[in-house]
Short mmCIF file of C-alpha atoms and ligand atoms in Angstrom, two decimals:
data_model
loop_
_atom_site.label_atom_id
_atom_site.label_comp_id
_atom_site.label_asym_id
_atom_site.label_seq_id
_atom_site.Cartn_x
_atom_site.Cartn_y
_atom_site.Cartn_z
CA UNK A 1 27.05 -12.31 17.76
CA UNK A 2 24.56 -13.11 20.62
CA UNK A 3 20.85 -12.21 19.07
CA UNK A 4 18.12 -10.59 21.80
CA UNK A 5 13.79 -10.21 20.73
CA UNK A 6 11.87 -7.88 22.21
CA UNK A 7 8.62 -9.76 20.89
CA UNK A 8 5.77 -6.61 21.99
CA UNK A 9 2.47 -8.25 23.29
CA UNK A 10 1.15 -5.61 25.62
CA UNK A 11 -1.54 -4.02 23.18
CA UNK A 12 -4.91 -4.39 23.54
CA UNK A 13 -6.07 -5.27 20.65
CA UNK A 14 -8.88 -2.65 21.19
CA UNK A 15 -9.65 -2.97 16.75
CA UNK A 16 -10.18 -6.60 17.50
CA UNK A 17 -12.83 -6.38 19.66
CA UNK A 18 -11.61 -9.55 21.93
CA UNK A 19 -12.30 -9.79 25.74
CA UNK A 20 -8.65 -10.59 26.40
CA UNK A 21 -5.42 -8.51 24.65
CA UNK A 22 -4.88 -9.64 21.21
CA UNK A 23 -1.85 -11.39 21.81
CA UNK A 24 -3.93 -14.41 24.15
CA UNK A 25 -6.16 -15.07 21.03
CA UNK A 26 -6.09 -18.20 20.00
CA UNK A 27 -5.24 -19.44 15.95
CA UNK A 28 -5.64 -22.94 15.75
CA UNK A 29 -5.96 -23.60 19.99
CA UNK A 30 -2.85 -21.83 20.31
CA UNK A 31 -2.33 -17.70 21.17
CA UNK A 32 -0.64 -15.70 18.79
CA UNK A 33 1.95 -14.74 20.69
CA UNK A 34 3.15 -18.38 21.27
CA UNK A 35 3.18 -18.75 17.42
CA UNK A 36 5.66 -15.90 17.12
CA UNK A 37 7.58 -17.18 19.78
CA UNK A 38 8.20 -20.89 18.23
CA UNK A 39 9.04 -19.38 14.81
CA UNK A 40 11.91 -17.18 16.29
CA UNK A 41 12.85 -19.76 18.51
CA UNK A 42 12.76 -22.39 15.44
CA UNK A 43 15.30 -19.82 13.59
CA UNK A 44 18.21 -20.96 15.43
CA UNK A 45 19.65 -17.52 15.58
CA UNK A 46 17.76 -16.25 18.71
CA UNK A 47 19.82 -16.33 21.93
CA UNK A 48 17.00 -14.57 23.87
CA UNK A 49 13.64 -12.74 24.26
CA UNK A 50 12.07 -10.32 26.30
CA UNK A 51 8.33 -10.37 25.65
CA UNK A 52 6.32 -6.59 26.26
CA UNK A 53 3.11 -8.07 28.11
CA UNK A 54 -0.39 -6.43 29.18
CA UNK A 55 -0.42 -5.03 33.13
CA UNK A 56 -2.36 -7.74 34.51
CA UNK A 57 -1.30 -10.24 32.29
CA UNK A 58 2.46 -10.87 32.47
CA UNK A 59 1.77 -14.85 33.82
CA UNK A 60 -0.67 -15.69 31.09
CA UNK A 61 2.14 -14.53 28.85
CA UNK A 62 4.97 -15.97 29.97
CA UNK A 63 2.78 -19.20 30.44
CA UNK A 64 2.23 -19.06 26.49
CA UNK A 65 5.60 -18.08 25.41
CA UNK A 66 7.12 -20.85 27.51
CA UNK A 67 4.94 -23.16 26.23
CA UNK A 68 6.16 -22.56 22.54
CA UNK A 69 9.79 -22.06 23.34
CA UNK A 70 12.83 -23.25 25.17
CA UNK A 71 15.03 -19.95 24.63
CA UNK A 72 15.62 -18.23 28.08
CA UNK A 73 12.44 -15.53 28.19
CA UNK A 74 11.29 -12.48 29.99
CA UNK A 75 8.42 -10.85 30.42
CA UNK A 76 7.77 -7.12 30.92
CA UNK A 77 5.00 -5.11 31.71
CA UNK A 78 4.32 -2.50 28.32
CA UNK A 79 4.62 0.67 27.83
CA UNK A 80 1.67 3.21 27.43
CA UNK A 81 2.49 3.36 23.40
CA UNK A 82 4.41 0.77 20.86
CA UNK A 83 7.36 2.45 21.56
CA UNK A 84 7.64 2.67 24.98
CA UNK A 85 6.92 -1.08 25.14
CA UNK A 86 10.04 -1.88 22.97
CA UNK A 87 11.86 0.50 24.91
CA UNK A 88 11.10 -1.63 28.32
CA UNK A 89 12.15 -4.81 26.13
CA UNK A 90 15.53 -3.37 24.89
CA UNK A 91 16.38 -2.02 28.21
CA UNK A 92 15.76 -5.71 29.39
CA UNK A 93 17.86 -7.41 27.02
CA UNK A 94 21.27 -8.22 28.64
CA UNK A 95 24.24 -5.90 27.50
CA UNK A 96 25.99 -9.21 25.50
CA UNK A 97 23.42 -8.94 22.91
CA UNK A 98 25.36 -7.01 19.67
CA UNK A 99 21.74 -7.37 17.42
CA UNK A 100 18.22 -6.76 18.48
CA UNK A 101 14.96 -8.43 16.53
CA UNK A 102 11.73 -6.18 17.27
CA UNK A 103 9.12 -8.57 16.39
CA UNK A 104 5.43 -7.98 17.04
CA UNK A 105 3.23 -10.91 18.69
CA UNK A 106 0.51 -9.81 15.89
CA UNK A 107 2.57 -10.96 13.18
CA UNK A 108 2.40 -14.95 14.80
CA UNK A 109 3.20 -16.60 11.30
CA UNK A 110 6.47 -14.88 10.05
CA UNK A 111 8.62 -17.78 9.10
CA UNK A 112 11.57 -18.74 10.75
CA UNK A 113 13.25 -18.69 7.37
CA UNK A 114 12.38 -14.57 7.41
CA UNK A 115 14.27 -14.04 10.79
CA UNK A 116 17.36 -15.91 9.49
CA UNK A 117 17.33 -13.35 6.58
CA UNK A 118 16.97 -10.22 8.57
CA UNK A 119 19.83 -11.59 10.96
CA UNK A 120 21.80 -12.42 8.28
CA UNK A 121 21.43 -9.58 6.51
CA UNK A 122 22.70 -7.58 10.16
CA UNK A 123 25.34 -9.95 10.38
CA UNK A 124 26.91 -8.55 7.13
CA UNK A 125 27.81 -5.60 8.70
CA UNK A 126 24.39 -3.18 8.58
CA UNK A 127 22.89 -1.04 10.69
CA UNK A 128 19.34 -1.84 10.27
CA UNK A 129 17.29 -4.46 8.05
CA UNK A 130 13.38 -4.24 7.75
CA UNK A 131 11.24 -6.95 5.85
CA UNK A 132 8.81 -5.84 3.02
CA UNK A 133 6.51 -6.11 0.26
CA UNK A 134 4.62 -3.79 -2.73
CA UNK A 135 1.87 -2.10 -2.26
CA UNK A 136 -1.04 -3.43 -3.96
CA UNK A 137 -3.70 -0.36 -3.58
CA UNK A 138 -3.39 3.26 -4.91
CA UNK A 139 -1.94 5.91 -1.90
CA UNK A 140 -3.63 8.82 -1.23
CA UNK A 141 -2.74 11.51 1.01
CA UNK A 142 -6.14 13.01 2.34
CA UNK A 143 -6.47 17.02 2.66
CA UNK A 144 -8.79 18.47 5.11
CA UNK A 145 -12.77 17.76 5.64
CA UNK A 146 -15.09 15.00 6.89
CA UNK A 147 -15.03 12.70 4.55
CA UNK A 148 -11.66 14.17 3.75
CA UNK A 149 -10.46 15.13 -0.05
CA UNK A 150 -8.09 13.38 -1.48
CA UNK A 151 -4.97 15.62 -1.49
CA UNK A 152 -2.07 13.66 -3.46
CA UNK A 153 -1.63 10.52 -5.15
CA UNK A 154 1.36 9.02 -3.97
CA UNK A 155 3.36 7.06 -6.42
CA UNK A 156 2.78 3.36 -5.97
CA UNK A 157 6.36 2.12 -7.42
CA UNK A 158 7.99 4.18 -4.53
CA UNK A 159 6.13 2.72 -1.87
CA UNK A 160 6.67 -0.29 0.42
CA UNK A 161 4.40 -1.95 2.88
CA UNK A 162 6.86 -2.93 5.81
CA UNK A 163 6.71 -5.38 8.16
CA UNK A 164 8.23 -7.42 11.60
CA UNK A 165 10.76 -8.69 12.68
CA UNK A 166 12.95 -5.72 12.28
CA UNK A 167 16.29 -6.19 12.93
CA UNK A 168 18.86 -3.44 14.25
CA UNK A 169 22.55 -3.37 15.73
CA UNK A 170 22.22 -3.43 19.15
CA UNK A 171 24.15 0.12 19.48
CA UNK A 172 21.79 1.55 17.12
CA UNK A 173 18.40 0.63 18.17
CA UNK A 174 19.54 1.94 21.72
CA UNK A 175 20.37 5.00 20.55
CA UNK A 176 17.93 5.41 18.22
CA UNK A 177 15.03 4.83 20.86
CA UNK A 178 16.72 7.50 23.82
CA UNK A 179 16.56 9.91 20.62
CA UNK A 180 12.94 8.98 20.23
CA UNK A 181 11.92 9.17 23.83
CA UNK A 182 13.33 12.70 23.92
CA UNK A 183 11.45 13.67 20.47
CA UNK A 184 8.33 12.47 21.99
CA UNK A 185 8.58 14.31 25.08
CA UNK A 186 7.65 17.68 23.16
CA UNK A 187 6.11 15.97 19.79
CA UNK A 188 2.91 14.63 19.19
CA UNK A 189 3.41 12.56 16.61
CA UNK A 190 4.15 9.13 17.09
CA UNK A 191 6.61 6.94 14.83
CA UNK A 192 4.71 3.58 14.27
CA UNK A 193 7.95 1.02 13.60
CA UNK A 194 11.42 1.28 15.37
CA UNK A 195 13.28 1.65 11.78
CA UNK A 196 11.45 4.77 11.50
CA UNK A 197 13.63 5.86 14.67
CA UNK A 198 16.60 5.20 12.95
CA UNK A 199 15.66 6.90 10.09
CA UNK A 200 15.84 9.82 11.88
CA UNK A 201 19.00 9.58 13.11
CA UNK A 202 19.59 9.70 9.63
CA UNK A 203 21.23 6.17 9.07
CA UNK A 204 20.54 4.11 6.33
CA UNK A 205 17.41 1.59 6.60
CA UNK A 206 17.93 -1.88 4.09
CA UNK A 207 14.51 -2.82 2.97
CA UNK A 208 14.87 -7.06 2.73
CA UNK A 209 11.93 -9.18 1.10
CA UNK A 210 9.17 -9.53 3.31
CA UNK A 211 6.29 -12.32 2.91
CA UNK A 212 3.02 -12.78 3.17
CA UNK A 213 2.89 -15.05 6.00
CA UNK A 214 3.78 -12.17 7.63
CA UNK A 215 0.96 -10.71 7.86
CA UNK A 216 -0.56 -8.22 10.39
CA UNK A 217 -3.58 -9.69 12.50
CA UNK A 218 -5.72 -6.28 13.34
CA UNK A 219 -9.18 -7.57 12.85
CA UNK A 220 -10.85 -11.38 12.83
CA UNK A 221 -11.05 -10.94 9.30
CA UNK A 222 -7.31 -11.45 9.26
CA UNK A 223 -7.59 -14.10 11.76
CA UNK A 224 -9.13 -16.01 9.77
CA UNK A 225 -6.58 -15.13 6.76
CA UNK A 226 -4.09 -16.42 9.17
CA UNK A 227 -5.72 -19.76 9.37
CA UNK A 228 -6.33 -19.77 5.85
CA UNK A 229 -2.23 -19.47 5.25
CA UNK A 230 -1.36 -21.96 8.17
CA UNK A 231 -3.83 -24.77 6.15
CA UNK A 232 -1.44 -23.88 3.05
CA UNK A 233 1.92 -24.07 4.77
CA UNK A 234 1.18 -27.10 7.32
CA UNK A 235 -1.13 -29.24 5.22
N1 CTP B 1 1.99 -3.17 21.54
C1 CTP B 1 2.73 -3.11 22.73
N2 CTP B 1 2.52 -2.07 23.61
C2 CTP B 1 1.61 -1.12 23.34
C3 CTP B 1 0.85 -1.17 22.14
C4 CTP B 1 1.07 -2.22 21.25
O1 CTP B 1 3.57 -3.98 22.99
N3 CTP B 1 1.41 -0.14 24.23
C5 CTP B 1 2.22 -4.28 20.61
C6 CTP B 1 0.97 -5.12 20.34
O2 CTP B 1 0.80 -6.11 21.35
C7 CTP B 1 1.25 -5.70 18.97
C8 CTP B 1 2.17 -4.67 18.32
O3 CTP B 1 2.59 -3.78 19.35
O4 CTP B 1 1.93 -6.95 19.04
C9 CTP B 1 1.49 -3.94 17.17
O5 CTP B 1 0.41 -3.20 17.68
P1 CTP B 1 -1.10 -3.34 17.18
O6 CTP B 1 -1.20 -4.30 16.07
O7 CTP B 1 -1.63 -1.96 17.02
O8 CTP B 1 -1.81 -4.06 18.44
P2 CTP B 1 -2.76 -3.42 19.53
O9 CTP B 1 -2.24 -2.06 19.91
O10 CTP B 1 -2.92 -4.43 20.58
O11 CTP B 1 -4.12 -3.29 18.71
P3 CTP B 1 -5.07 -2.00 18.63
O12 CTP B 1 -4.21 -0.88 18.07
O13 CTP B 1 -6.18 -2.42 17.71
O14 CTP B 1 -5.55 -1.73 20.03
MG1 MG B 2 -2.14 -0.46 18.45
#
């Protein structure tokens, strides 16, 4: 089956702190979003990519992402949330592609070897396969108050940290985003991964090994993390 990204870029990377969106900072001379891009493209299962980019920034973006890849690319302006952003990707995808990678440009180091597994895994005949990995602190739901209590301990062996690229039949991450655009028409709440979407269309979610290459960059702390894991990996 044909594979489509929507790789999202167009954050701002406002926890950062950088003077351009997070996606244009560089790890190792390169910007993270052309890291994510050579990994998918270095898959072999991608077909193509539409990449969510900043307003103002769509050629610096599609400058980067061509630079990493050869896989036919577009670029889109984002949305004002996460979710609209994928929504503008997906709705830019053409209507051959049966299975849909959401991949975030913050995550520049998941492995190529990850993507083939969540397409694989898709492949098999699933709705929806998300990477990822223990958690390593105590939950706690907080309660009200500033510092807030600490309401409920959650039970660690339950809980998963999840991760990108998340991968979705086609049908079903369409669906499951009109459903969320309506819900968030009259909701406040915002769901912070596209699986969660399809959760609540009520279809099942398979949870897949995730790594930690494929880490979240939120902070230069993890920037430098980042660079720490590319010394291990590329020598
Ligand atoms: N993203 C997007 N469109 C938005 C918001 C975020 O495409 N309106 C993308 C980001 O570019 C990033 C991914 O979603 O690749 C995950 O978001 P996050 O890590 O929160 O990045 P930012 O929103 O840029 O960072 P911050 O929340 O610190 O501003
Ligand atoms: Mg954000």
């Amino acid at each position: 089956p044909r594979v489509g990204v929507v790789l999202t870029a167009a954050g701002s990377g406002q926890r950062f702190g950088a003077d351009l969106p997070k996606a244009l900072v560089l790890l190792r001379g390169r910007p993270l979003v052309a890291h994510a891009a050579s990994r998918l493209a270095a898959s072999g299962v991608v077909d193509e990519i539409v990449v969510t980019a900043p307003a103002g920034f769509l050629e610096h973006v599609h400058a980067a992402v061509t630079s990493a890849c050869d896989l036919p690319v577009r670029i889109v302006a984002g949305g004002v949330s996460r979710q609209a952003s994928v929504a503008a990707g997906i709705a830019t995808l053409t209507s051959a592609v049966e299975v849909i990678l959401v991949h975030d440009a913050a995550r520049p180091l998941a492995s190529a070897a990850l993507v083939r597994r969540l397409v694989a895994a898709v492949q098999s005949g699933i709705d929806a396969a998300i990477p990822s990995v223990p958690v390593v602190d105590t939950v706690k739901e907080i309660g009200p108050g500033d510092p807030p209590v600490a309401a409920r301990t959650l039970e660690r062996s339950q809980l998963r940290a999840v991760q990108t690229p998340q991968a979705f039949r086609a049908a079903v991450l369409r669906r499951a985003h009109e459903a969320g655009a309506a819900r968030a028409r009259d909701e406040v709440t915002a769901v912070s991964d596209d699986a969660g979407l399809v959760e609540a269309l009520g279809l099942p979610v398979h949870l897949v090994d995730g790594e930690a290459a494929a880490l979240k960059i939120t902070t230069p702390h993890d920037l430098a993390i980042a660079d720490i894991l590319l010394s291990e990996s590329d020598g």
